XYZ file of C-alpha atoms in Angstrom:
647
model
C 99.109 128.091 53.780
C 102.817 127.998 54.503
C 104.935 126.591 51.695
C 107.017 123.571 52.643
C 110.099 122.840 50.559
C 110.352 119.286 49.259
C 113.003 117.109 50.840
C 116.352 117.058 49.081
C 117.152 114.062 46.954
C 119.544 111.443 48.229
C 122.035 112.419 45.546
C 122.318 116.039 46.642
C 124.152 117.017 49.827
C 123.199 119.948 52.064
C 125.945 122.421 52.904
C 127.468 121.661 56.312
C 126.851 124.221 59.055
C 129.619 124.960 61.541
C 129.118 124.198 65.241
C 128.789 127.478 67.162
C 127.580 128.776 70.484
C 123.987 129.957 70.450
C 123.367 133.612 71.262
C 122.275 134.242 74.841
C 118.921 135.615 73.697
C 118.163 132.407 71.789
C 119.248 130.278 74.723
C 116.873 132.242 76.943
C 114.020 131.686 74.521
C 114.667 127.958 74.477
C 114.540 127.969 78.287
C 111.349 130.002 78.077
C 109.881 127.358 75.816
C 110.352 124.872 78.646
C 109.098 127.102 81.454
C 106.742 129.697 79.945
C 103.911 128.013 78.069
C 101.099 130.495 78.764
C 100.301 133.373 81.160
C 99.497 130.882 83.943
C 103.118 129.634 83.766
C 104.346 133.165 84.457
C 101.882 133.565 87.325
C 103.014 130.308 88.897
C 106.712 131.229 88.777
C 106.207 134.764 90.111
C 103.954 133.626 92.965
C 106.561 130.981 93.839
C 109.160 133.737 94.198
C 106.815 135.883 96.282
C 106.169 133.013 98.708
C 109.899 132.279 98.978
C 110.392 135.961 99.900
C 108.095 135.526 102.907
C 105.116 137.445 101.548
C 101.903 137.514 103.578
C 99.818 139.292 100.919
C 100.076 138.694 97.161
C 98.086 140.657 94.589
C 97.822 139.600 90.956
C 96.676 142.101 88.309
C 95.889 140.960 84.764
C 94.885 142.486 81.436
C 93.549 140.409 78.521
C 93.837 137.200 80.480
C 97.485 137.945 81.280
C 98.645 138.462 77.686
C 98.846 142.265 77.896
C 99.806 142.519 81.559
C 100.735 140.292 84.489
C 101.615 142.174 87.657
C 102.455 140.342 90.884
C 102.820 142.497 94.003
C 103.972 141.160 97.369
C 105.051 142.417 100.778
C 108.010 140.092 101.069
C 111.625 140.784 101.976
C 112.446 142.576 98.701
C 115.597 142.629 96.562
C 118.510 145.028 97.240
C 119.371 147.526 94.508
C 122.717 145.883 93.757
C 121.079 142.464 93.104
C 118.287 143.558 90.761
C 120.365 143.135 87.597
C 121.768 139.821 88.858
C 118.231 138.497 89.456
C 117.509 138.711 85.721
C 120.513 136.610 84.721
C 119.987 132.946 83.951
C 120.720 130.536 86.741
C 121.161 133.307 89.281
C 119.319 132.579 92.503
C 119.493 132.964 96.258
C 117.755 129.616 96.885
C 120.662 127.192 96.479
C 124.439 127.350 96.575
C 125.708 123.763 96.331
C 124.672 120.377 94.935
C 123.603 119.352 98.432
C 121.171 122.275 98.470
C 119.709 121.094 95.159
C 119.179 117.583 96.534
C 117.193 118.887 99.516
C 115.280 121.867 98.122
C 112.958 123.448 100.681
C 111.854 126.456 98.616
C 109.299 126.779 95.831
C 111.835 128.080 93.308
C 115.480 127.075 92.962
C 116.645 127.089 89.303
C 117.055 130.833 88.929
C 115.941 130.823 85.285
C 112.296 131.923 85.534
C 112.859 135.702 85.469
C 115.370 135.444 82.636
C 113.058 133.185 80.626
C 110.076 135.466 81.150
C 112.124 138.585 80.287
C 113.175 137.009 76.975
C 109.574 136.746 75.726
C 108.037 139.877 77.235
C 108.632 143.407 78.453
C 109.567 142.839 82.092
C 110.073 145.431 84.810
C 111.322 144.573 88.298
C 110.471 146.944 91.151
C 111.625 146.163 94.695
C 112.566 147.597 98.059
C 114.035 145.629 100.986
C 113.726 146.719 104.591
C 116.335 149.350 105.511
C 116.643 150.754 101.980
C 115.560 154.388 101.630
C 113.605 153.940 98.397
C 112.588 151.304 95.925
C 114.319 150.865 92.550
C 112.822 149.891 89.213
C 114.818 147.925 86.635
C 113.693 147.724 82.991
C 114.811 144.324 81.713
C 115.129 145.349 78.049
C 116.904 148.706 78.406
C 118.717 147.985 81.650
C 117.619 151.373 83.023
C 117.584 151.542 86.822
C 115.822 154.391 88.602
C 114.444 155.103 92.071
C 110.677 154.996 92.598
C 108.266 155.043 95.508
C 107.121 151.736 97.002
C 106.649 150.054 100.375
C 108.829 147.088 101.371
C 108.284 144.230 98.933
C 108.519 143.424 95.224
C 106.435 144.033 92.102
C 107.100 142.197 88.844
C 105.339 143.575 85.741
C 105.204 141.426 82.607
C 103.742 143.196 79.552
C 102.950 141.938 76.048
C 103.749 138.283 76.616
C 105.268 136.528 73.572
C 105.567 139.817 71.640
C 108.933 138.617 70.326
C 107.577 135.193 69.368
C 104.254 135.885 67.598
C 103.936 132.269 66.425
C 103.693 131.115 70.035
C 101.182 133.833 70.844
C 98.829 132.398 68.228
C 98.528 129.196 70.258
C 97.019 131.012 73.240
C 93.308 130.568 73.869
C 90.700 133.232 74.539
C 91.189 135.776 77.309
C 88.563 134.011 79.443
C 90.347 130.656 79.112
C 93.765 132.109 79.941
C 92.257 133.958 82.916
C 90.779 130.695 84.203
C 94.202 129.052 84.039
C 95.774 131.966 85.925
C 93.118 131.782 88.651
C 93.666 128.039 88.958
C 97.425 128.588 89.345
C 96.831 130.974 92.256
C 94.146 128.683 93.721
C 96.688 125.887 93.975
C 99.011 128.130 95.956
C 96.185 129.414 98.141
C 95.172 125.895 99.198
C 98.671 125.258 100.532
C 99.237 128.606 102.258
C 96.360 129.652 104.541
C 98.760 132.103 106.210
C 98.977 134.195 103.013
C 96.277 136.399 101.519
C 95.675 136.379 97.757
C 93.782 138.789 95.483
C 93.248 138.542 91.721
C 92.216 141.534 89.602
C 91.316 141.396 85.910
C 90.652 144.463 83.805
C 90.368 146.531 86.994
C 87.775 144.227 88.619
C 88.320 141.975 91.620
C 87.895 138.402 90.347
C 88.884 136.373 93.403
C 90.133 137.029 96.916
C 91.197 134.778 99.764
C 92.004 136.479 103.033
C 94.562 135.204 105.502
C 92.901 132.199 107.131
C 94.847 132.601 110.375
C 92.366 135.299 111.355
C 89.858 132.472 111.846
C 92.140 130.272 113.893
C 95.448 128.486 113.816
C 96.722 125.148 112.573
C 94.163 122.729 111.171
C 91.390 125.259 111.720
C 93.127 127.736 109.415
C 93.619 125.083 106.734
C 89.979 124.023 106.884
C 88.892 127.649 106.660
C 91.036 128.126 103.557
C 89.686 124.894 102.034
C 86.155 126.177 102.603
C 87.014 129.588 101.095
C 88.653 128.114 97.990
C 86.667 124.925 97.349
C 83.415 125.916 99.045
C 81.670 125.021 102.281
C 80.193 121.965 100.558
C 83.666 120.453 100.308
C 84.043 120.546 104.106
C 80.545 119.165 104.634
C 81.095 116.329 102.158
C 84.581 115.268 103.178
C 86.359 113.747 106.165
C 89.530 115.000 107.830
C 92.616 112.806 107.707
C 95.735 112.860 109.849
C 98.213 110.044 109.468
C 101.871 109.387 110.188
C 103.732 106.432 108.761
C 107.475 106.221 109.217
C 108.975 109.557 108.217
C 105.902 110.697 106.290
C 103.100 112.833 107.728
C 99.823 113.325 105.888
C 97.001 115.764 106.573
C 94.073 117.131 104.604
C 90.570 116.024 103.704
C 89.185 113.178 101.608
C 85.883 113.649 99.801
C 83.044 111.249 100.518
C 82.352 108.650 97.824
C 78.985 110.338 97.172
C 80.794 113.437 95.876
C 82.937 111.645 93.271
C 83.119 113.407 89.924
C 83.380 112.365 86.298
C 86.734 114.168 85.976
C 89.798 114.338 88.199
C 89.609 118.134 88.374
C 89.347 118.436 92.156
C 92.313 116.375 93.248
C 94.866 118.548 95.014
C 98.072 116.954 96.252
C 100.952 118.831 97.873
C 104.435 117.606 98.744
C 106.138 119.887 101.251
C 103.756 122.670 100.204
C 104.322 122.227 96.462
C 101.402 121.281 94.214
C 102.271 118.136 92.255
C 100.694 115.616 89.943
C 102.274 112.288 90.785
C 101.216 108.868 89.479
C 102.215 107.119 92.697
C 100.056 109.372 94.857
C 97.153 109.335 92.385
C 97.169 105.536 92.218
C 97.378 105.214 95.999
C 94.442 107.573 96.463
C 92.326 105.790 93.855
C 93.086 102.378 95.361
C 92.013 103.660 98.791
C 88.572 104.343 97.316
C 88.247 101.015 95.490
C 86.094 99.450 98.201
C 83.603 102.328 98.282
C 83.869 103.832 94.791
C 83.417 101.696 91.707
C 83.412 102.461 88.017
C 85.170 105.425 86.465
C 84.140 108.062 89.010
C 87.007 110.182 90.347
C 87.381 110.996 94.057
C 87.828 114.504 95.431
C 90.571 115.279 97.930
C 93.093 117.789 99.233
C 96.149 115.913 100.463
C 99.239 117.404 102.121
C 102.364 115.236 102.354
C 105.203 116.215 104.653
C 108.421 114.363 103.867
C 112.139 114.928 104.321
C 113.206 117.105 101.332
C 116.204 114.838 100.770
C 113.816 111.929 100.072
C 112.066 113.626 97.165
C 113.512 115.043 93.949
C 111.679 118.133 92.659
C 114.187 118.784 89.867
C 112.418 116.425 87.462
C 110.267 118.590 85.187
C 110.726 122.205 84.017
C 107.341 123.180 85.471
C 108.246 121.523 88.819
C 104.812 119.883 88.880
C 106.276 116.377 88.893
C 108.446 114.837 91.586
C 110.320 111.592 92.130
C 110.301 109.853 95.513
C 113.307 107.934 96.771
C 110.960 105.258 98.174
C 107.750 105.390 96.157
C 106.350 102.261 97.843
C 106.594 103.925 101.243
C 104.691 106.965 99.963
C 102.077 104.789 98.238
C 101.342 102.843 101.420
C 101.201 105.972 103.561
C 98.724 107.713 101.235
C 96.533 104.641 100.882
C 96.435 103.944 104.609
C 95.697 107.598 105.432
C 92.672 107.778 103.124
C 91.433 104.279 103.974
C 91.500 105.027 107.694
C 89.688 108.319 107.191
C 86.943 106.712 105.115
C 86.622 103.606 107.288
C 84.994 105.254 110.308
C 81.181 105.207 109.956
C 79.851 108.729 109.521
C 76.755 107.888 111.537
C 78.691 108.701 114.713
C 79.256 112.248 113.480
C 75.547 112.904 113.034
C 75.110 113.670 116.720
C 78.311 115.701 116.957
C 76.515 118.864 115.824
C 73.712 120.360 117.929
C 70.220 119.595 116.667
C 69.689 123.292 115.887
C 72.473 123.099 113.338
C 70.807 120.080 111.742
C 67.555 121.875 111.127
C 65.379 122.108 114.242
C 62.642 124.607 113.470
C 60.761 126.649 116.012
C 57.780 124.316 115.606
C 59.768 121.396 117.034
C 59.138 122.581 120.584
C 55.393 122.471 120.032
C 55.605 118.946 118.586
C 57.600 117.608 121.514
C 55.264 119.288 124.021
C 52.303 117.529 122.453
C 54.084 114.186 122.806
C 54.311 114.772 126.556
C 50.566 114.252 126.944
C 50.868 110.616 125.831
C 53.775 109.737 128.127
C 53.432 107.824 131.409
C 53.476 109.950 134.599
C 57.015 108.869 135.494
C 58.349 110.491 132.312
C 56.460 113.813 132.575
C 58.933 115.604 134.921
C 61.856 114.678 132.684
C 59.912 115.618 129.567
C 59.124 119.036 131.005
C 62.793 119.587 131.782
C 63.687 118.613 128.242
C 61.454 121.361 126.880
C 63.910 124.030 128.049
C 64.996 125.230 124.627
C 68.364 126.920 124.183
C 68.303 129.405 121.315
C 71.985 128.778 120.563
C 72.230 124.995 120.682
C 68.622 123.850 120.454
C 67.498 120.822 122.468
C 70.345 118.891 124.015
C 70.680 115.361 122.700
C 70.541 113.887 126.203
C 67.322 115.798 126.945
C 65.690 114.570 123.754
C 66.776 111.025 124.524
C 65.091 111.308 127.933
C 61.713 111.672 126.232
C 61.893 108.160 124.830
C 62.893 106.029 127.799
C 66.038 103.957 128.172
C 66.707 101.331 125.475
C 68.748 98.247 126.337
C 70.208 95.558 124.149
C 68.849 92.038 124.338
C 70.993 89.340 125.791
C 72.242 87.497 122.653
C 71.620 84.025 124.086
C 68.098 84.889 125.238
C 67.386 86.520 121.835
C 68.533 83.458 119.913
C 66.521 81.159 122.200
C 63.363 83.209 121.753
C 63.876 83.390 117.994
C 64.398 79.651 117.771
C 61.320 78.916 119.878
C 59.256 81.145 117.601
C 60.567 79.391 114.484
C 62.271 82.564 113.167
C 65.678 82.359 111.494
C 67.863 85.034 113.174
C 69.845 87.397 110.990
C 73.565 88.012 111.443
C 73.301 90.869 113.908
C 72.389 91.519 117.522
C 68.901 92.910 118.003
C 68.107 95.593 120.568
C 64.824 95.360 122.376
C 61.988 97.542 121.129
C 61.180 100.384 123.493
C 57.544 101.174 124.062
C 55.755 103.854 126.003
C 55.379 101.585 129.020
C 59.096 100.887 129.349
C 59.837 101.279 133.065
C 61.829 104.375 133.857
C 62.629 106.303 136.981
C 64.430 109.586 137.578
C 67.378 107.571 138.951
C 67.601 105.328 135.884
C 70.844 105.587 133.898
C 70.761 108.053 131.038
C 69.630 106.489 127.771
C 72.228 105.704 125.172
C 71.900 107.981 122.148
C 72.173 106.069 118.877
C 73.457 107.978 115.809
C 71.187 106.088 113.405
C 68.290 106.290 115.805
C 65.487 103.845 116.569
C 63.646 101.863 113.914
C 60.049 102.892 113.315
C 58.899 100.816 110.351
C 59.810 99.114 107.085
C 58.808 100.735 103.792
C 57.890 98.552 100.786
C 60.177 95.822 102.091
C 63.186 97.889 100.942
C 63.827 100.770 103.329
C 64.030 101.062 107.102
C 62.641 104.242 108.607
C 64.285 105.295 111.863
C 64.148 108.320 114.141
C 67.119 110.008 115.756
C 67.622 113.320 117.568
C 67.827 115.257 114.306
C 64.886 113.848 112.380
C 64.307 110.912 110.047
C 66.843 108.293 108.940
C 66.169 106.257 105.773
C 68.237 103.075 105.344
C 68.536 100.821 102.292
C 68.501 97.552 104.205
C 70.002 95.373 101.435
C 72.867 97.793 100.743
C 73.581 98.192 104.457
C 73.533 94.452 105.205
C 75.672 93.813 102.128
C 78.415 96.061 103.517
C 78.206 94.425 106.964
C 78.557 90.918 105.493
C 81.345 92.059 103.173
C 83.402 93.538 106.024
C 82.936 90.338 108.052
C 84.135 88.203 105.153
C 87.169 90.447 104.659
C 87.968 90.284 108.360
C 87.891 86.497 108.313
C 90.023 86.405 105.195
C 92.623 88.826 106.567
C 92.969 86.865 109.803
C 93.438 83.383 108.322
C 93.357 83.618 104.491
C 90.299 81.385 104.707
C 86.613 81.889 105.355
C 84.945 79.723 107.965
C 82.485 77.313 106.367
C 79.383 75.561 107.612
C 78.331 72.133 106.243
C 74.810 71.858 104.934
C 72.599 69.206 106.463
C 71.116 68.500 103.025
C 73.428 69.332 100.088
C 71.999 71.767 97.546
C 72.208 70.382 94.011
C 71.797 72.148 90.688
C 72.202 71.428 86.988
C 75.564 72.881 85.982
C 76.881 73.948 82.591
C 80.045 72.305 81.223
C 81.987 75.486 82.030
C 80.753 75.505 85.647
C 81.708 71.835 86.011
C 85.218 72.550 84.694
C 85.733 75.641 86.874
C 84.574 73.796 90.015
C 86.917 70.881 89.283
C 89.938 73.105 88.571
C 89.528 75.390 91.605
C 88.817 73.076 94.522
C 91.434 74.729 96.758
C 90.354 78.275 95.872
C 86.719 77.425 96.575
C 87.661 75.813 99.881
C 89.505 78.980 100.886
C 86.290 80.877 100.205
C 84.345 78.543 102.506
C 82.682 76.581 99.696
C 82.700 72.821 99.236
C 81.419 71.809 95.801
C 81.550 68.235 94.483
C 80.187 66.536 91.355
C 76.865 64.850 92.023
C 76.452 63.402 88.565
C 77.770 63.999 85.075
C 75.777 67.236 84.798
C 75.044 68.129 88.406
C 77.037 69.835 91.172
C 76.340 69.526 94.879
C 77.011 72.329 97.367
C 77.985 70.652 100.644
C 79.307 73.652 102.619
C 78.949 77.429 102.423
C 80.536 80.336 104.355
C 79.156 80.391 107.899
C 78.280 84.077 107.543
C 76.095 83.269 104.530
C 74.517 80.092 105.838
C 70.985 81.466 105.504
C 71.425 82.613 101.896
C 70.647 80.897 98.610
C 73.514 78.414 98.271
C 72.933 77.662 94.592
C 72.772 81.290 93.522
C 75.875 82.052 95.588
C 77.885 79.229 94.002
C 76.845 80.164 90.475
C 77.991 83.757 91.047
C 81.357 82.710 92.491
C 81.985 80.286 89.634
C 81.214 83.089 87.180
C 83.766 85.342 88.945
C 86.375 82.583 88.814
C 85.780 82.132 85.092
C 86.067 85.893 84.487
C 89.383 86.138 86.374
C 91.056 83.190 84.651
C 91.324 80.866 87.621
C 95.099 80.862 88.252
C 95.799 82.795 91.443
C 92.350 84.361 91.292
C 91.828 84.509 95.054
C 94.939 86.615 95.526
C 94.238 88.938 92.579
C 90.513 89.398 92.876
C 89.556 88.439 96.416
C 87.653 91.666 97.056
C 85.543 91.234 93.921
C 84.654 87.659 94.873
C 83.976 88.528 98.512
C 81.793 91.413 97.327
C 79.802 89.055 95.120
C 79.372 86.635 98.000
C 78.229 89.434 100.303
C 75.738 90.693 97.728
C 74.100 87.295 97.444
C 74.261 86.674 101.171
C 72.685 89.966 102.223
C 69.041 90.268 103.165
C 66.890 90.701 100.079
C 64.143 93.152 99.266
C 60.661 92.251 100.513
C 62.131 90.379 103.479
C 59.956 91.449 106.389
C 62.051 92.401 109.413
C 60.907 92.815 112.984
C 61.692 95.980 114.908
C 64.439 94.208 116.908
C 66.012 93.015 113.645
C 65.851 96.499 112.142
C 67.400 98.023 115.255
C 70.078 95.340 115.223
C 70.971 96.251 111.653
C 71.250 99.936 112.608
C 73.553 99.117 115.536
C 75.784 96.997 113.306
C 75.997 99.820 110.777
C 77.206 102.175 113.498
C 80.102 99.849 114.331
C 81.040 98.599 110.851
C 83.769 100.275 108.840
C 82.743 101.906 105.554
C 79.093 101.206 106.335
C 78.020 104.471 104.681
C 78.411 102.911 101.207
C 77.578 99.486 99.870
C 80.115 97.413 97.931
C 79.077 99.143 94.698
C 79.637 102.678 95.996
C 75.975 103.558 96.599
C 74.954 105.236 99.879
C 73.327 103.038 102.508
C 71.490 105.737 104.491
C 70.293 109.306 104.350
C 69.287 111.865 107.010
C 66.252 114.142 106.686
C 66.348 116.898 109.290
C 63.271 118.335 110.961
C 63.851 121.559 109.053
C 63.651 119.673 105.756
C 60.538 117.827 106.901
C 58.935 121.078 108.058
C 59.674 122.617 104.655
C 57.750 119.828 102.955
C 54.631 120.852 104.887
C 55.290 124.622 104.806
C 55.546 124.749 108.596
C 56.817 127.997 110.087
C 55.783 130.120 107.081
């Protein structure tokens, strides 16, 4: 244990030290303490320089997790012989020249202190050759020796024995495996932003990770998506939605993960500002708030977000590691990020189900046999079209239009006629339009218009009063009817609120009364205006009873008493004053939950189909208000696997 001297007494006075300039070596080590924290810090700085030099291929070689050796090779523009020694001096750089350049930095590096800081805590060698120079030259940072060597155009920086001159700092490093993981993550962050550059990581002579130039797969967005798939996995592309948004002078691209893929930690949140990986509170808060309607609790969303902004409107000279930035107008950035992610998540994913050919969704070879057997039970008018639909394409499977032809031509009911028929039958209609059920004797002729293909398919049955089973071109759709209807009602309530700051109400023919607690009586009396804005009219009926005289028109068929009790509880939890403005989404979500169709409610086929059609046209209908999924797709391949078909 290190001995610590006791503090001097107040009576004694320490000898005064003169004020002097610090030696250059000590100054460099202080700068290194700000920039070089671990091997990953060195990797980040050297890869930054390689990208600024225009490299298209960067190779990283490591020994002992980067402690014994860090070598970064690139095929960039190189450094002339006369500038090698200058490159190792503090604050010597080719990136900026004036203060104006610093205020609008467009390069990854700009301070010119990284090489000097790294050289002060390691054995650094700089090897480079620019185009037009006969040979490469190697500069030893400690001895200053400069000699010619063989190398192609580009630069190699070798960093050996990191922190050899500061052994106390070396003790704080973790295991080789941990330091290697940090180095790989540093390169991964660069790779996600530069699909036009290839990266390779070697450790102890073995290839650990490699990402080839994504432009070989395509250009533009296609190259970025290919790189995202290579780095984060194909599952990330499958479980995320693309976003492209422009707001003012800010352009955003990238992909936002589906709410289903949220994680316990924020370890897959990648944000880039002008190609630079950053961790910014404004962007993080904007992204999290964009998910608040579909992701509840402490789950963290997954995303890769690329922000393009005028360099003069963002300050990157905030933190020594350059991982933090400061925006000139943070509110503008916050709104742009939130709107970009909200818009990407708002579109129902059901429409994308039919975008891929059925073969890609899992059509097995046995599907042709199944559909051929169905032909025998079809009316004669459908047989010619059914036979044509059996023409199977090995590349794309059955065309969606051909498969739709097997089932006739569905048409939506006329809303007025549907409501009249429902009323005459004594059935209370739900809050959606109901398409007519299509049976085998639906009239159809070869000249009939082609049937509309519905992404969520056609309802088949109701399971245990909870789930709706439907069939689409790819297989089986399973819908949680309460969760789906809850989202539909919630979006309608929000739409009404956004348009007029009030929700349309409907008076009850017979007021619903209930015995209220003293707290409920007080909350109802204190929040008459807030309740009216929510479409509720609640008045005292007696000293201990409240009467519900009007409810939101959208929820007219729900349980008025249960709805009012829930809203009063929300008002009490949010402390009444200004509650509608601060917590309107929570209250509207509660109202939608109690107004949605309940489990064990028996629905007719037209009602089930109507719910499916509303889901296809309602924003964020893939998740309920609590972040749970509302539907799932089971492909024919998955169904065949359950019964071992094709084996």
